[in-house]
Coordinates of C-alpha atoms and ligand atoms in Angstrom, one line a residue:
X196 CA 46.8 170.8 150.3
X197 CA 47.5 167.4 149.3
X198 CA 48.7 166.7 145.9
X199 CA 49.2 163.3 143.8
X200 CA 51.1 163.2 140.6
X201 CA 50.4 160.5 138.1
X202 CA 53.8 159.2 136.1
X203 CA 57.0 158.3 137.0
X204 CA 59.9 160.1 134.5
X205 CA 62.1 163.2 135.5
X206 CA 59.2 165.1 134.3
X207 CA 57.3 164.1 137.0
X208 CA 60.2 163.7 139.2
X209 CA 60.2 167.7 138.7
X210 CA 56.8 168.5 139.1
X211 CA 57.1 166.8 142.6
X212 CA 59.7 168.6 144.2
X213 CA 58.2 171.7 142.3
X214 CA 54.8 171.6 144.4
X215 CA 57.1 169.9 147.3
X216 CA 58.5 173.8 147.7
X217 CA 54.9 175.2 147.8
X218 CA 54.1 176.3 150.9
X219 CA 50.8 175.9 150.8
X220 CA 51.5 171.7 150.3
X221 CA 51.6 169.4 152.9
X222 CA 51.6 166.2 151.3
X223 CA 53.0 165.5 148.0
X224 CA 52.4 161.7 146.8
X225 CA 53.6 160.1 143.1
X226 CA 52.3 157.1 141.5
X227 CA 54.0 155.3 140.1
X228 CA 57.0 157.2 140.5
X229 CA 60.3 156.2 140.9
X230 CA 63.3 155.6 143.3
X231 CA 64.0 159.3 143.2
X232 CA 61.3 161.1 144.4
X233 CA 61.0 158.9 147.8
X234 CA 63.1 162.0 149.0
X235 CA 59.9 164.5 148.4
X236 CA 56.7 162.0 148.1
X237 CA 54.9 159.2 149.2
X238 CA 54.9 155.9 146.2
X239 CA 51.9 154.2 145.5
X240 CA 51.2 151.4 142.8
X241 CA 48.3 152.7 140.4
X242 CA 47.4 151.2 136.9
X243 CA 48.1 155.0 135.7
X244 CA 45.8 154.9 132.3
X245 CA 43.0 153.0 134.0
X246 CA 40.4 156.2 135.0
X247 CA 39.0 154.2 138.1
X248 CA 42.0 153.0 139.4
X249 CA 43.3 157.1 139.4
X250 CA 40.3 157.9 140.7
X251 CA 40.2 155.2 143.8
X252 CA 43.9 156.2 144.8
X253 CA 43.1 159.9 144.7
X254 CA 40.2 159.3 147.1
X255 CA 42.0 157.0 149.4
X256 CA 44.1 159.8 149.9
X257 CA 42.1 162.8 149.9
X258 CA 43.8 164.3 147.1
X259 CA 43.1 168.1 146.6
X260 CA 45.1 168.2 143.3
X261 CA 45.9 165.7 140.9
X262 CA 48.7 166.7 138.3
X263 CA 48.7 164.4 135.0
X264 CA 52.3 163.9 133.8
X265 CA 52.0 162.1 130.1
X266 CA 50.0 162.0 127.7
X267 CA 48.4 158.5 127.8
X268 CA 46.6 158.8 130.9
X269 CA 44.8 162.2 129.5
X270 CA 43.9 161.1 126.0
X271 CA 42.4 157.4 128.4
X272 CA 40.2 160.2 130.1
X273 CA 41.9 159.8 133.5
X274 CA 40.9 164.0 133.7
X275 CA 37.4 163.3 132.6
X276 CA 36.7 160.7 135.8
X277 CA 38.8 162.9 138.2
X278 CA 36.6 165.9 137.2
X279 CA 33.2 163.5 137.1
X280 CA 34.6 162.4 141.1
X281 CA 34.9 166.3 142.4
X282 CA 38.5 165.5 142.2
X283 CA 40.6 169.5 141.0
X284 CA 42.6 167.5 138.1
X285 CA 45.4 169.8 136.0
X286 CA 45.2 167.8 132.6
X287 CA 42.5 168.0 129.8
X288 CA 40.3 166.0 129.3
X289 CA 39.9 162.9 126.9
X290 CA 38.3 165.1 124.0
X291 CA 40.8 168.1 124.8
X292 CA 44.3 165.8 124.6
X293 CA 43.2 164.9 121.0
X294 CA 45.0 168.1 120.5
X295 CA 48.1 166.2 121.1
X296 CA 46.8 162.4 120.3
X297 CA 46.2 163.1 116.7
X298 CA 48.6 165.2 114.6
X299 CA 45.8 165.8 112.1
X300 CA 43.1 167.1 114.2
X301 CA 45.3 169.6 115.9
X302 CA 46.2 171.0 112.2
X303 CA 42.7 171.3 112.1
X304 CA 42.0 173.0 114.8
X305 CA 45.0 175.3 113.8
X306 CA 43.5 175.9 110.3
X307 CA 39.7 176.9 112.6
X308 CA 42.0 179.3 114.9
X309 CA 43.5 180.9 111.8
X310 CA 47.2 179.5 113.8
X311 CA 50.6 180.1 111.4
X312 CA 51.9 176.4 111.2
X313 CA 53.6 174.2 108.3
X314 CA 51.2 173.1 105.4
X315 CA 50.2 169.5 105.4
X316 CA 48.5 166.8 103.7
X317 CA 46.8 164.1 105.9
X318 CA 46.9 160.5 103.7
X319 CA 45.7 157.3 104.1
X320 CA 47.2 155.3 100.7
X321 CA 50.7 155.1 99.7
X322 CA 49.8 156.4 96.5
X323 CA 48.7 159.9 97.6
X324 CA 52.0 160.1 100.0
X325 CA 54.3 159.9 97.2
X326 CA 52.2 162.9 95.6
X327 CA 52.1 164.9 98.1
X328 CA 56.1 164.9 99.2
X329 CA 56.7 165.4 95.4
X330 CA 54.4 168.7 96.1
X331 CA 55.7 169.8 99.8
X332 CA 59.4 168.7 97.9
X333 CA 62.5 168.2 100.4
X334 CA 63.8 168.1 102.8
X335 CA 60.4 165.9 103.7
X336 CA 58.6 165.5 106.8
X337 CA 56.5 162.3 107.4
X338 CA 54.3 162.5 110.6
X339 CA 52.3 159.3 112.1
X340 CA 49.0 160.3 113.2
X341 CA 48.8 158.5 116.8
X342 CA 50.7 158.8 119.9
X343 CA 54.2 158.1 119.5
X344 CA 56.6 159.1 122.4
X345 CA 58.4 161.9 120.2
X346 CA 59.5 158.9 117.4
X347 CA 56.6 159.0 114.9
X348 CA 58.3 161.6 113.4
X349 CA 61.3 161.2 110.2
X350 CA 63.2 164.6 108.7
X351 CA 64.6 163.8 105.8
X352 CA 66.3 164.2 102.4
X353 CA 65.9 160.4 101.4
X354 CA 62.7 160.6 99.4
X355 CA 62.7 156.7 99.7
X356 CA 63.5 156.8 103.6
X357 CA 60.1 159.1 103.4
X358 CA 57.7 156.8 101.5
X359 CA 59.3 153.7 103.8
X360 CA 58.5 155.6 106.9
X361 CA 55.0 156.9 106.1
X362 CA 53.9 152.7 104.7
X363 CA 54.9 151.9 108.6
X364 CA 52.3 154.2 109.6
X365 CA 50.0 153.3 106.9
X366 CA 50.5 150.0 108.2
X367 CA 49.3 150.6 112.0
X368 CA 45.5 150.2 112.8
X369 CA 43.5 152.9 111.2
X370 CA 47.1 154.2 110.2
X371 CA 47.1 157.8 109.1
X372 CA 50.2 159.9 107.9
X373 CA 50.3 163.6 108.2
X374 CA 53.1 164.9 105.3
X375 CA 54.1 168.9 106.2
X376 CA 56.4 171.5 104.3
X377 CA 59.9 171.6 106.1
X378 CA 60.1 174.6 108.6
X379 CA 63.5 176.0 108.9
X380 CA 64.9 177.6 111.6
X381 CA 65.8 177.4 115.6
X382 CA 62.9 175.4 117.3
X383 CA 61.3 176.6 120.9
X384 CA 59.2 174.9 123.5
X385 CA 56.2 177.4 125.2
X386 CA 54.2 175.9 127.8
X387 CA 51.0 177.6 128.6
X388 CA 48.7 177.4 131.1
X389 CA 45.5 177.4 131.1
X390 CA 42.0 176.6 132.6
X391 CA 40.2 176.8 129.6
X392 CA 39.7 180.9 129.4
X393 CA 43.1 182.5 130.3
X394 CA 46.5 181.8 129.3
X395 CA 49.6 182.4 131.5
X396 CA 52.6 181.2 129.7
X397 CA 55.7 179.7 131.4
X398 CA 59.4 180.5 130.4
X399 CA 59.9 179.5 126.9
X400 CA 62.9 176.4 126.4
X401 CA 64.7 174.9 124.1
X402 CA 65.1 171.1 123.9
X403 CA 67.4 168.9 121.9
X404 CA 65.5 166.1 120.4
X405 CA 68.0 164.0 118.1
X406 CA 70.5 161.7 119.8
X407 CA 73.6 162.7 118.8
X408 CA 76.0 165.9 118.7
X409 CA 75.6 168.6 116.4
X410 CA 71.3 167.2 116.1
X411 CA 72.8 163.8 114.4
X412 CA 70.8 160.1 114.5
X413 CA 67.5 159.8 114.9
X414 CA 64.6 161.5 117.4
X415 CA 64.1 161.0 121.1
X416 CA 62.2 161.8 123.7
X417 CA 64.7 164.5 124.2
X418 CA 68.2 164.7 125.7
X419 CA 68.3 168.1 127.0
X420 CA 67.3 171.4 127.2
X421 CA 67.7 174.9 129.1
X422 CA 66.0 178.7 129.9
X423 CA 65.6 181.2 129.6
X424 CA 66.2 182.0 125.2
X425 CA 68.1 185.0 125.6
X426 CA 68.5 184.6 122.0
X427 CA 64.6 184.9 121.3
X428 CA 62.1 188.1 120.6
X429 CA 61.5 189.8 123.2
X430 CA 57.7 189.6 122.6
X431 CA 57.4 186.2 121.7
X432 CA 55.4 184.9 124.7
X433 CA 52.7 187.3 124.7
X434 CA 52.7 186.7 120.7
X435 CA 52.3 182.9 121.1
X436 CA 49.4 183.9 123.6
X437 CA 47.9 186.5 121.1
X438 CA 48.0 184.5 118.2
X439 CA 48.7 180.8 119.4
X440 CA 47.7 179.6 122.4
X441 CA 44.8 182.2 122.9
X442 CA 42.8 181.5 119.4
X443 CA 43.6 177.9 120.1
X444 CA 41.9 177.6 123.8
X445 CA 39.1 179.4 122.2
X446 CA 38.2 177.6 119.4
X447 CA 38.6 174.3 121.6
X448 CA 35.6 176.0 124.2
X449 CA 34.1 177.1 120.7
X450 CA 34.0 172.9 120.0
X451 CA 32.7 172.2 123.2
X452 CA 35.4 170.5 124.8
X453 CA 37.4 173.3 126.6
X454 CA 41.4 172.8 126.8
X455 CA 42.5 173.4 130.5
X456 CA 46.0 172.4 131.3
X457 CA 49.3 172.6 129.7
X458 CA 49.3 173.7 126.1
X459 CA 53.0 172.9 125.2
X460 CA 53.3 174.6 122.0
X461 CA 56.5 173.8 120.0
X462 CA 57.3 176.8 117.4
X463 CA 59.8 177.4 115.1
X464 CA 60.9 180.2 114.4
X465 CA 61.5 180.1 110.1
X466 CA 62.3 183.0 107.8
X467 CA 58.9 183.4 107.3
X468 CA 57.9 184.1 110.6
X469 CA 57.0 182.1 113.8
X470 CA 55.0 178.7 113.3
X471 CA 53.4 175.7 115.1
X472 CA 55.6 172.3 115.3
X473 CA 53.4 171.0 116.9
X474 CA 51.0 171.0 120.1
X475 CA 51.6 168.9 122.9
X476 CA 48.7 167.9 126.2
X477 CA 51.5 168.1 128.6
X478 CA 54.4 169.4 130.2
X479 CA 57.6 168.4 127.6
X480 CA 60.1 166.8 128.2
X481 CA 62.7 167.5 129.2
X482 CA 62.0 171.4 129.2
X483 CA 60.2 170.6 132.5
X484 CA 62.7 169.7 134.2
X485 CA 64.8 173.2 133.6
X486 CA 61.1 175.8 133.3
X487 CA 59.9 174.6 136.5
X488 CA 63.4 175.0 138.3
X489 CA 63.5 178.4 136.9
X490 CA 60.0 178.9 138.7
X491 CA 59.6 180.9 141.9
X492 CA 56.1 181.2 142.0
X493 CA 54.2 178.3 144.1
X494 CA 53.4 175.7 141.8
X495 CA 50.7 173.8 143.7
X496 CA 48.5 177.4 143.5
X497 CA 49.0 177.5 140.0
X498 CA 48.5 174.4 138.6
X499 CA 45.6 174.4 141.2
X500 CA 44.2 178.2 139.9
X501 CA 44.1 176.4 136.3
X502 CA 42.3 173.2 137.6
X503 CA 39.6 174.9 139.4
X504 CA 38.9 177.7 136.4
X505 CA 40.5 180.6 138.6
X506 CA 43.6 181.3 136.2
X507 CA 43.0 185.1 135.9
X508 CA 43.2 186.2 139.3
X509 CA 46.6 184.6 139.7
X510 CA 49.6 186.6 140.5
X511 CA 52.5 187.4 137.9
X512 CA 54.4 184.1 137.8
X513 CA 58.2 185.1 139.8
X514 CA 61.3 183.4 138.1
X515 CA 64.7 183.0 139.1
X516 CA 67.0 185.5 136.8
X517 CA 69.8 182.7 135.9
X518 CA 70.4 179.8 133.8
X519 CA 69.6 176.1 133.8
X520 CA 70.6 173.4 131.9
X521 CA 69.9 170.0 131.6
X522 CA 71.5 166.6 130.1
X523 CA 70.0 163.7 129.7
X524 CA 72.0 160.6 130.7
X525 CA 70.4 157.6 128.5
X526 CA 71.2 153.9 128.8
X527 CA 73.4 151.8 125.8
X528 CA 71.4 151.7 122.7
X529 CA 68.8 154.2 123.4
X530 CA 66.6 155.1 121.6
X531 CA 66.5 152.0 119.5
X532 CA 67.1 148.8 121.9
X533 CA 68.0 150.3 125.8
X534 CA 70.1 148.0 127.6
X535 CA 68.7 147.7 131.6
X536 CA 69.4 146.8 134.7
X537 CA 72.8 148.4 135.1
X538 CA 74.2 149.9 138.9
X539 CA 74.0 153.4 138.6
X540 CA 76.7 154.6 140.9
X541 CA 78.3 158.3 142.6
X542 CA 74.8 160.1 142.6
X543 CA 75.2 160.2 146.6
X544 CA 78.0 162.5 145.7
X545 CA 76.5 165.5 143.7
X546 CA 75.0 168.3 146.6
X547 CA 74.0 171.5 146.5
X548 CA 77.2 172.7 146.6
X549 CA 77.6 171.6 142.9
X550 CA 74.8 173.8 141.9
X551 CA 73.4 170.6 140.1
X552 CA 71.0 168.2 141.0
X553 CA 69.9 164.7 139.7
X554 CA 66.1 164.1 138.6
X555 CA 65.3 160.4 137.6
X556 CA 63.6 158.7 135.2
X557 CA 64.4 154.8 134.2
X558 CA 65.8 154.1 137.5
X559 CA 64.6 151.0 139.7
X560 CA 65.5 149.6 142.8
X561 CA 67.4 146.8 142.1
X562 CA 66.5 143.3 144.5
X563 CA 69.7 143.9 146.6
X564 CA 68.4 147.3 147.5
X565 CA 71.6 149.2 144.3
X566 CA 69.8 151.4 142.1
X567 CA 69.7 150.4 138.2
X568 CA 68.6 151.5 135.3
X569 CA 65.1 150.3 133.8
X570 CA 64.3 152.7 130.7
X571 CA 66.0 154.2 128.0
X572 CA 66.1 158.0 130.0
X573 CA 67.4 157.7 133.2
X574 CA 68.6 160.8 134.5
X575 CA 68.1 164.5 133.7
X576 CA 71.0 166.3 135.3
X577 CA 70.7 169.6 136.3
X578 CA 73.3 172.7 136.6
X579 CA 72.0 176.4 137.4
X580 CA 74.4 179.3 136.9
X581 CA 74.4 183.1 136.5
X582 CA 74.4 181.9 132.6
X583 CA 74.5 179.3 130.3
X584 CA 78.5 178.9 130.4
X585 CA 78.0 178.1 134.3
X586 CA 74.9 176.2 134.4
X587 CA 76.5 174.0 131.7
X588 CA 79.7 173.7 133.0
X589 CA 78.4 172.6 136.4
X590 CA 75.7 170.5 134.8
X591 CA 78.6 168.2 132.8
X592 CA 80.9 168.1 136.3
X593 CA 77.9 166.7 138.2
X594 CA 77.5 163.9 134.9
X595 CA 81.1 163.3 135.5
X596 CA 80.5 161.8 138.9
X597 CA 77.9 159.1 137.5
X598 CA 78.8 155.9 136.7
X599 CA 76.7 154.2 134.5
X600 CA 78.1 151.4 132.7
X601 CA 77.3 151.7 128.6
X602 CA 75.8 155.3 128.9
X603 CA 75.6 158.1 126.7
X604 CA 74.4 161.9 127.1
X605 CA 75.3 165.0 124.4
X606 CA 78.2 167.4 125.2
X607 CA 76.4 169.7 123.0
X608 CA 73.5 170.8 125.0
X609 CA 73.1 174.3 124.7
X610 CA 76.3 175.3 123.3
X611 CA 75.1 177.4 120.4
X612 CA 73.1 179.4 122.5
X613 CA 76.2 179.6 124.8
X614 CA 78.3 180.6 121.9
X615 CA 76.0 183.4 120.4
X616 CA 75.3 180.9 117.7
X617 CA 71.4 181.0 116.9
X618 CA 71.0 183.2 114.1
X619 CA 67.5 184.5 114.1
X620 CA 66.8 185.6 110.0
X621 CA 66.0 189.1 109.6
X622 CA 62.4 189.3 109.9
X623 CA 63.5 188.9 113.3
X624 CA 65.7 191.4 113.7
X625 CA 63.7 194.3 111.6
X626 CA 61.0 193.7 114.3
X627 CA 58.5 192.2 112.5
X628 CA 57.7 189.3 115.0
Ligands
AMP723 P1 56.7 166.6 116.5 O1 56.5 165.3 117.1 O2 55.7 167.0 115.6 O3 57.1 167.6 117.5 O4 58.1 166.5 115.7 C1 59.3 166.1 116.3 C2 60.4 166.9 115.8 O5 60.5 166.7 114.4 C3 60.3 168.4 116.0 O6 60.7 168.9 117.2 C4 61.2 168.9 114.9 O7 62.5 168.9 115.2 C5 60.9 167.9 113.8 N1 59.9 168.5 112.9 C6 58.5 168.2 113.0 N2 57.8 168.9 112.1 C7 58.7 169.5 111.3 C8 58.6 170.4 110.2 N3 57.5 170.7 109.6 N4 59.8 170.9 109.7 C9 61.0 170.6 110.3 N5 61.2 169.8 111.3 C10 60.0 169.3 111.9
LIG724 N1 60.4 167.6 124.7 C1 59.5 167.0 123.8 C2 58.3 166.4 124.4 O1 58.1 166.4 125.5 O2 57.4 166.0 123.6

């Protein structure tokens, strides 16, 4: 078959040399992409949140699969016109991604599905805020509504930082802030898939969302992660299914507008049991980049089984039994200002030998033909190992043959988990998750 993906970050990077191993996949074509997946697809130019323009490139190509990386395209119903087109799109539809688009309908439909997740108060006025975080108390968490790219959200034990952050929501068009109560505990990343009826979950992750060692300085897209948790219950998939993802894809068909694609469910799991972060229309990432390496299983037939409705025939998924770890290398001043256009230099150098491989994200082809950075994110850097010691270890000597000038990754990525450091509390450990 021949499949297109839509985006152009180390996400998508990964989800083109994932369906580029499938055998059943001749062609594999990106768009926009980026410098680095020339190796495994075909670039095209495509205006990716415009629904026609999608559609058009698709046909042109005869498309059999279409694979939606972020989130804008979905919630500007790129699915909806694939699907309208007879085009097999993974990604829900416009109604579907609202899930993810909006913070305070997806506590709703939580709240329908009877799903465990933090208590919130949705606001509007200023007034009401500085109630409710005197309610929910400290440390307090101030959510903007809307799409954000993983920055809407502030953690924190500065009640004014709180009310400062949730008046710059307030302040956006029809600006809406969702205050929760502060969920303690290590956080996990689920992906299920799903066509709308059954739910096959992926490896669970773990990503690392704050810039800084030890989870200092402010949120970002995310500068690492790795698989498998051996820290983590046992059971916790197929409890996320049963009492997640499961209850959530049905109450979505219950509203009419079925989910089918990647639920990313982000849980944490507090001393009062396992709850909802938050949901996500998407792959994460940069969990992808690490979950889909771990994957044997073709992943052109599945993502095509849970575009075309035909999810619960599907084979058990197969996945590798090591480690993998990724770091992200940002540029100078991510997340707040990035600095661009830098040479990014020695990536010819890291081969398979390394057990590590580069996936890219702000990267450009210069006019003199170097590769430079364009975007805050510009590589997710990959080590695999018979654990997390290795795949780390091999993961930081690959980074330590790029040259980028001004750049910055964490040396922390996984370590706790390396260490035996994630404590789970001991509802955990009396087995009552
Ligand atoms: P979100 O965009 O909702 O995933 O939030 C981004 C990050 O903020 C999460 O991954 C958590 O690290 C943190 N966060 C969000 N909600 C909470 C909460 N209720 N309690 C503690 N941390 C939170
Ligand atoms: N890893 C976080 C996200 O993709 O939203």
């Amino acid at each position: 078959m021949k499949v297109l993906v839509i985006g152009s970050g180390a996400r998508e990077h990964a989800l083109a040399v994932g369906v580029s191993y499938d055998p059943s996949v001749d062609e594999v074509h990106v768009a926009p992409g980026n410098p680095g997946m020339e190796a495994v697809a075909t670039r095209h130019d495509v205006k990716a949140e415009d629904p026609a323009s999608v559609v058009d490139l698709a046909r042109s190509l005869g498309a059999d699969l279409v694979i939606v990386g972020p989130e804008a395209p979905l919630v500007a119903g790129v699915a909806d016109a694939l699907g309208e087109a007879g085009i097999a799109c993974f990604g829900p539809s416009a109604a579907a991604a609202k899930l993810e688009a909006s913070k305070a309908f997806a506590k709703d439909v939580m709240h329908s599905a009877s799903v465990p997740t933090a208590r919130s108060v949705v606001c509007t006025d200023l007034d009401t805020v500085a109630v409710a975080l005197d309610e929910l108390g400290s440390p307090y968490v101030v959510k903007y509504d809307g799409l954000a790219a993983g920055k809407g959200v502030v953690v924190t034990e500065d009640r004014d930082e709180a009310l400062a952050h949730a008046a710059d929501c307030l302040d956006k068009p029809d600006g809406r802030v969702v205050l929760e109560e502060y969920l303690d505990g290590p956080e996990v990343s689920l992906f299920c898939v799903t066509d709308g009826k059954t739910v096959v979950p992926l490896q669970a992750a773990q990503d690392f969302k704050r810039v800084g060692e030890g989870d200092s300085g402010p949120n970002t897209g995310g500068m690492g992660a790795y698989t498998p948790l051996d820290w983590a219950p046992t059971d916790l998939s197929q409890w996320v299914v049963d009492n997640v993802a499961g209850p959530t894809v049905d109450e979505m068909a219950r509203r009419g507008t079925p989910f089918a694609g990647l639920l990313y469910v982000g849980l944490a799991l507090t001393s009062k049991g396992v709850k909802v972060v938050e949901f996500n229309a998407r792959f994460g990432d940069p969990e992808t980049q690490v979950v889909l390496a771990a994957l044997k299983t073709p992943l052109g037939q599945l993502l095509k089984a849970a575009a075309t409705g035909t999810l619960a025939d599907f084979e058990a998924l197969d996945w590798y039994e090591g480690s993998l770890v990724t770091v992200v290398v940002a540029s100078e001043n991510y997340p707040a200002t990035p600095v661009t256009g830098d040479e990014i230099v020695g990536l010819d150098t890291i081969t398979a030998e390394d057990n590590a491989h580069v996936l890219h994200a702000g990267t450009a082809t210069g006019p003199d033909g170097k590769l430079v950075s364009s975007g805050g994110r510009v590589l997710s850097v990959i080590g695999w190992g018979d654990d997390l010691a290795e795949a780390r270890d091999r993961a930081y000597k690959a980074i330590d043959k790029i040259n980028l000038r001004g750049s910055h990754f964490r040396t922390d990525i996984a370590l706790k988990a390396e260490q035996g450091q994630l404590e789970l509390s001991d509802a955990y450990n009396n087995g009552t998750v």
